[in-house]
């Protein structure tokens, strides 16, 4: 079952723009449509069909936009994840064959994270809702990458605070966890469509490498000189973040998310690990870090 006619939602974003790049360069020669809201001023290549809908994604307009489409890809931001119920329903109504949701990111979520960051409850509820639509003819593929490497290094998510050249190392920064670059995530999405039968109704775990705070800090200091380092215990750091979140401090929410990453991960040992299935190229920590540090 070839999936040739592809519609992408969120094509102007950090991830969506890379997915669009790989769709347009694929040897499969996809017929690509981009869905945008009426208020959007984003520009796209002339080879792309642009379909506009009202900003609140009216269901009837979505169904019309999805007619004749084989696969819908969502690269909408986390803040818009709830809109995916509309996208999924429109896929069913328009007889779309495959939906790739805004999953990406984390997979196994601790209960305390779901409690304190409700968007993660939405994420899993959307997945369950999508799976329930198999019986109505809609297939799905979920791409899971754990953390976006570049954004984690630059944004403070990994606890590296660039303006002050300060790093907060948790339990010595030794624990290794899965990280993936945006480019690899985007490529994996397109590869999953190209290998449509092998990826049908599957959750696919991908990664570029495993790394740690300590390894990242060493690479940063090699390029920028010594940083100020604060060492904290995982338990104390996490409990403080939980308390701040319960008190309404939104700045603690990214700490909670990173806190769910820190226990570590080894995806190569899991049945869902899909780097080989998707024929993803090997990308080393050194390669990714050199890219992040360009211009620093």
Coordinates of C-alpha atoms in Angstrom, one line a residue:
X1 CA 0.0 0.0 0.0
X2 CA 1.9 3.0 -1.2
X3 CA 1.5 6.2 0.7
X4 CA 2.2 8.9 -1.8
X5 CA -0.1 11.9 -1.1
X6 CA 1.1 13.4 2.2
X7 CA -0.3 16.3 4.2
X8 CA 1.9 18.0 6.8
X9 CA 0.6 20.1 9.7
X10 CA 3.1 22.4 11.4
X11 CA 5.5 22.6 8.4
X12 CA 6.9 26.0 9.5
X13 CA 8.1 24.8 12.9
X14 CA 11.6 23.5 13.9
X15 CA 10.7 19.9 13.3
X16 CA 8.1 20.4 10.6
X17 CA 10.4 22.4 8.3
X18 CA 12.9 19.5 8.4
X19 CA 10.2 16.9 7.7
X20 CA 9.1 19.0 4.7
X21 CA 12.8 19.1 3.5
X22 CA 13.0 15.3 3.6
X23 CA 9.6 14.8 2.0
X24 CA 10.6 17.0 -0.9
X25 CA 14.0 15.3 -1.4
X26 CA 12.7 11.7 -1.0
X27 CA 13.2 9.4 -4.0
X28 CA 9.6 8.4 -3.4
X29 CA 8.6 11.7 -5.0
X30 CA 5.8 12.4 -2.6
X31 CA 2.9 14.7 -3.6
X32 CA 3.1 17.1 -0.6
X33 CA 0.4 19.4 0.8
X34 CA 1.0 21.7 3.8
X35 CA -1.9 22.6 6.0
X36 CA -1.8 26.1 7.4
X37 CA -4.1 28.4 9.4
X38 CA -5.6 31.5 7.7
X39 CA -3.5 33.8 9.9
X40 CA -0.2 32.1 8.9
X41 CA 2.3 34.2 6.8
X42 CA 4.7 31.3 6.3
X43 CA 6.0 30.7 2.8
X44 CA 6.7 27.3 1.2
X45 CA 8.3 26.0 -2.0
X46 CA 6.3 26.3 -5.2
X47 CA 6.3 22.5 -5.4
X48 CA 4.1 22.3 -2.3
X49 CA 0.3 22.6 -2.3
X50 CA -0.9 24.9 0.5
X51 CA -4.3 24.2 2.1
X52 CA -5.6 26.9 4.4
X53 CA -8.2 26.5 7.2
X54 CA -9.5 28.8 9.9
X55 CA -7.4 29.2 12.9
X56 CA -9.5 27.0 15.1
X57 CA -9.3 24.1 12.7
X58 CA -13.1 23.6 11.9
X59 CA -13.8 19.9 11.4
X60 CA -15.6 20.4 8.1
X61 CA -12.7 22.3 6.7
X62 CA -10.2 19.7 7.9
X63 CA -12.2 16.9 6.3
X64 CA -12.3 18.8 3.0
X65 CA -8.5 19.4 3.2
X66 CA -7.8 15.8 4.0
X67 CA -9.8 14.3 1.1
X68 CA -7.6 12.3 -1.3
X69 CA -4.7 12.3 1.2
X70 CA -2.9 9.1 2.0
X71 CA -1.0 10.1 5.2
X72 CA -1.4 13.1 7.5
X73 CA 1.7 14.0 9.6
X74 CA 1.3 16.2 12.7
X75 CA 4.3 18.4 13.6
X76 CA 2.1 20.7 15.7
X77 CA 3.7 22.0 18.9
X78 CA 3.0 20.4 22.3
X79 CA 0.8 23.3 23.2
X80 CA -1.5 22.4 20.3
X81 CA -1.6 18.6 21.0
X82 CA -5.3 18.7 21.9
X83 CA -6.1 19.7 18.3
X84 CA -5.2 16.2 17.2
X85 CA -8.5 14.8 18.2
X86 CA -10.0 16.9 15.4
X87 CA -7.2 15.8 13.0
X88 CA -7.8 12.1 13.8
X89 CA -11.6 12.4 13.3
X90 CA -11.1 14.3 10.1
X91 CA -8.7 11.5 8.9
X92 CA -11.4 8.9 9.5
X93 CA -14.1 10.9 7.8
X94 CA -11.9 11.6 4.8
X95 CA -10.6 8.0 4.6
X96 CA -7.0 8.9 5.2
X97 CA -4.9 5.7 5.4
X98 CA -2.2 6.7 8.0
X99 CA -1.8 9.3 10.7
X100 CA 1.6 10.2 12.3
X101 CA 0.9 12.1 15.6
X102 CA 2.9 14.7 17.5
X103 CA 4.5 12.1 19.7
X104 CA 8.2 12.3 19.2
X105 CA 9.7 13.2 22.7
X106 CA 9.3 10.9 25.7
X107 CA 7.6 7.5 25.9
X108 CA 7.4 6.0 29.4
X109 CA 6.1 8.8 31.7
X110 CA 6.0 8.6 35.5
X111 CA 2.7 9.3 37.2
X112 CA 4.0 12.4 38.9
X113 CA 4.9 13.9 35.6
X114 CA 1.5 13.3 34.1
X115 CA -0.1 14.8 37.3
X116 CA 2.0 18.0 37.2
X117 CA 2.2 18.4 33.4
X118 CA -1.3 17.7 32.1
X119 CA -0.1 18.0 28.5
X120 CA 1.5 14.6 28.9
X121 CA -1.8 13.1 29.8
X122 CA -3.2 14.6 26.6
X123 CA -0.3 13.0 24.7
X124 CA -1.1 9.5 25.9
X125 CA -4.8 10.0 25.6
X126 CA -4.4 11.1 22.0
X127 CA -2.3 7.9 21.3
X128 CA -5.0 5.7 22.8
X129 CA -7.7 7.5 20.8
X130 CA -5.7 7.1 17.6
X131 CA -5.2 3.4 18.2
X132 CA -8.9 3.0 18.8
X133 CA -9.5 4.2 15.2
X134 CA -7.8 1.2 13.7
X135 CA -11.2 -0.5 13.5
X136 CA -12.4 2.4 11.4
X137 CA -9.7 2.0 8.9
X138 CA -7.1 4.5 10.1
X139 CA -3.6 3.2 10.5
X140 CA -0.9 5.0 12.5
X141 CA 2.8 5.2 13.3
X142 CA 4.4 6.8 16.3
X143 CA 8.0 8.1 16.3
X144 CA 9.6 8.4 19.7
X145 CA 13.0 10.1 20.2
X146 CA 13.2 10.8 23.9
X147 CA 14.8 14.3 23.8
X148 CA 15.7 16.7 21.1
X149 CA 19.4 17.1 21.5
X150 CA 20.2 20.5 20.1
X151 CA 17.3 22.2 21.9
X152 CA 18.1 20.5 25.2
X153 CA 21.7 21.8 25.1
X154 CA 20.9 25.3 24.0
X155 CA 17.7 26.0 26.0
X156 CA 18.7 25.1 29.5
X157 CA 16.6 22.0 29.5
X158 CA 19.7 19.9 30.2
X159 CA 20.6 22.4 32.9
X160 CA 23.3 24.3 31.0
X161 CA 22.6 28.0 31.4
X162 CA 24.6 29.8 28.8
X163 CA 24.3 33.5 29.8
X164 CA 25.9 32.7 33.2
X165 CA 28.1 29.8 32.0
X166 CA 26.6 27.7 34.8
X167 CA 25.8 24.0 34.8
X168 CA 23.7 22.1 37.3
X169 CA 24.9 18.5 37.4
X170 CA 22.5 16.0 39.0
X171 CA 24.1 13.1 40.8
X172 CA 27.4 14.0 39.2
X173 CA 26.0 14.1 35.7
X174 CA 27.0 10.5 35.1
X175 CA 23.7 8.9 34.0
X176 CA 23.3 8.2 30.3
X177 CA 20.1 8.7 28.4
X178 CA 18.8 8.6 24.8
X179 CA 19.1 11.8 22.7
X180 CA 18.2 12.4 19.1
X181 CA 18.8 15.4 16.8
X182 CA 15.8 17.1 15.1
X183 CA 17.3 16.1 11.7
X184 CA 17.2 12.4 12.5
X185 CA 13.6 12.7 13.8
X186 CA 12.5 14.3 10.6
X187 CA 14.3 11.7 8.5
X188 CA 12.7 8.9 10.6
X189 CA 9.2 10.3 9.9
X190 CA 9.8 10.2 6.1
X191 CA 11.5 6.8 6.3
X192 CA 8.4 5.4 8.2
X193 CA 6.2 6.5 5.3
X194 CA 8.5 5.0 2.7
X195 CA 8.5 1.7 4.6
X196 CA 4.7 1.9 5.1
X197 CA 3.9 -1.8 5.5
X198 CA 6.7 -2.4 8.0
X199 CA 5.7 0.6 10.1
X200 CA 2.0 0.1 10.1
X201 CA 0.4 0.5 13.5
X202 CA 3.7 0.5 15.3
X203 CA 5.5 2.6 17.9
X204 CA 9.1 3.1 16.8
X205 CA 11.9 4.1 19.1
X206 CA 14.8 6.0 17.5
X207 CA 18.0 7.6 18.7
X208 CA 21.3 9.1 17.6
X209 CA 23.3 8.2 20.7
X210 CA 23.2 8.0 24.5
X211 CA 24.9 10.8 26.4
X212 CA 25.1 12.4 29.8
X213 CA 25.4 15.8 31.4
X214 CA 29.0 15.2 32.2
X215 CA 29.9 14.3 28.6
X216 CA 28.0 17.4 27.3
X217 CA 29.8 19.7 29.8
X218 CA 33.2 18.4 28.8
X219 CA 32.5 19.2 25.2
X220 CA 31.2 22.7 26.1
X221 CA 34.2 23.5 28.2
X222 CA 36.6 22.3 25.6
X223 CA 35.1 24.9 23.3
X224 CA 34.2 27.8 25.7
X225 CA 36.4 27.4 28.7
X226 CA 35.5 26.4 32.3
X227 CA 31.9 26.8 33.6
X228 CA 30.6 27.2 37.1
X229 CA 29.3 23.9 38.3
X230 CA 26.7 23.2 41.0
X231 CA 26.3 19.6 42.1
X232 CA 22.9 18.5 43.4
X233 CA 21.3 15.2 44.3
X234 CA 18.5 13.9 42.0
X235 CA 16.0 13.4 44.8
X236 CA 16.5 16.9 46.3
X237 CA 16.5 18.6 42.9
X238 CA 13.4 16.8 41.7
X239 CA 11.4 17.4 44.9
X240 CA 12.1 21.1 44.8
X241 CA 10.9 21.2 41.2
X242 CA 7.7 19.3 42.2
X243 CA 7.0 21.7 45.0
X244 CA 7.5 24.8 42.8
X245 CA 5.2 23.3 40.1
X246 CA 2.5 22.6 42.7
X247 CA 2.8 26.3 43.7
X248 CA 2.1 27.3 40.2
X249 CA 5.7 28.1 39.1
X250 CA 5.7 27.2 35.4
X251 CA 9.5 27.6 35.2
X252 CA 9.7 24.3 37.1
X253 CA 7.9 22.3 34.4
X254 CA 10.9 21.8 32.1
X255 CA 12.9 20.5 35.1
X256 CA 10.2 18.0 35.8
X257 CA 10.4 16.8 32.2
X258 CA 14.1 16.4 32.4
X259 CA 13.7 14.7 35.7
X260 CA 11.8 11.9 34.0
X261 CA 14.7 11.5 31.5
X262 CA 17.5 11.4 34.2
X263 CA 16.9 7.8 35.4
X264 CA 18.5 6.8 32.1
X265 CA 17.4 4.8 29.1
X266 CA 18.7 2.0 26.8
X267 CA 16.4 1.7 23.9
X268 CA 18.6 -0.6 21.8
X269 CA 17.4 -3.4 24.1
X270 CA 13.7 -2.8 23.4
X271 CA 11.7 -4.6 20.7
X272 CA 10.4 -1.3 19.4
X273 CA 13.9 0.0 18.6
X274 CA 13.7 0.9 14.9
X275 CA 17.0 2.5 13.8
X276 CA 17.8 -0.5 11.6
X277 CA 14.3 -0.9 10.3
X278 CA 14.3 2.8 9.2
X279 CA 17.9 2.5 7.9
X280 CA 18.9 5.7 9.8
X281 CA 22.5 6.8 9.4
X282 CA 24.8 6.6 12.4
X283 CA 25.3 10.0 14.0
X284 CA 27.9 10.4 16.8
X285 CA 27.8 12.6 19.9
X286 CA 30.8 14.4 18.6
X287 CA 29.2 15.2 15.2
X288 CA 26.0 16.5 16.9
X289 CA 27.9 18.5 19.5
X290 CA 30.1 20.2 16.9
X291 CA 27.0 21.3 15.1
X292 CA 25.4 22.7 18.3
X293 CA 28.6 24.6 19.2
X294 CA 29.1 26.3 15.8
X295 CA 29.2 30.0 16.3
X296 CA 29.5 29.8 20.0

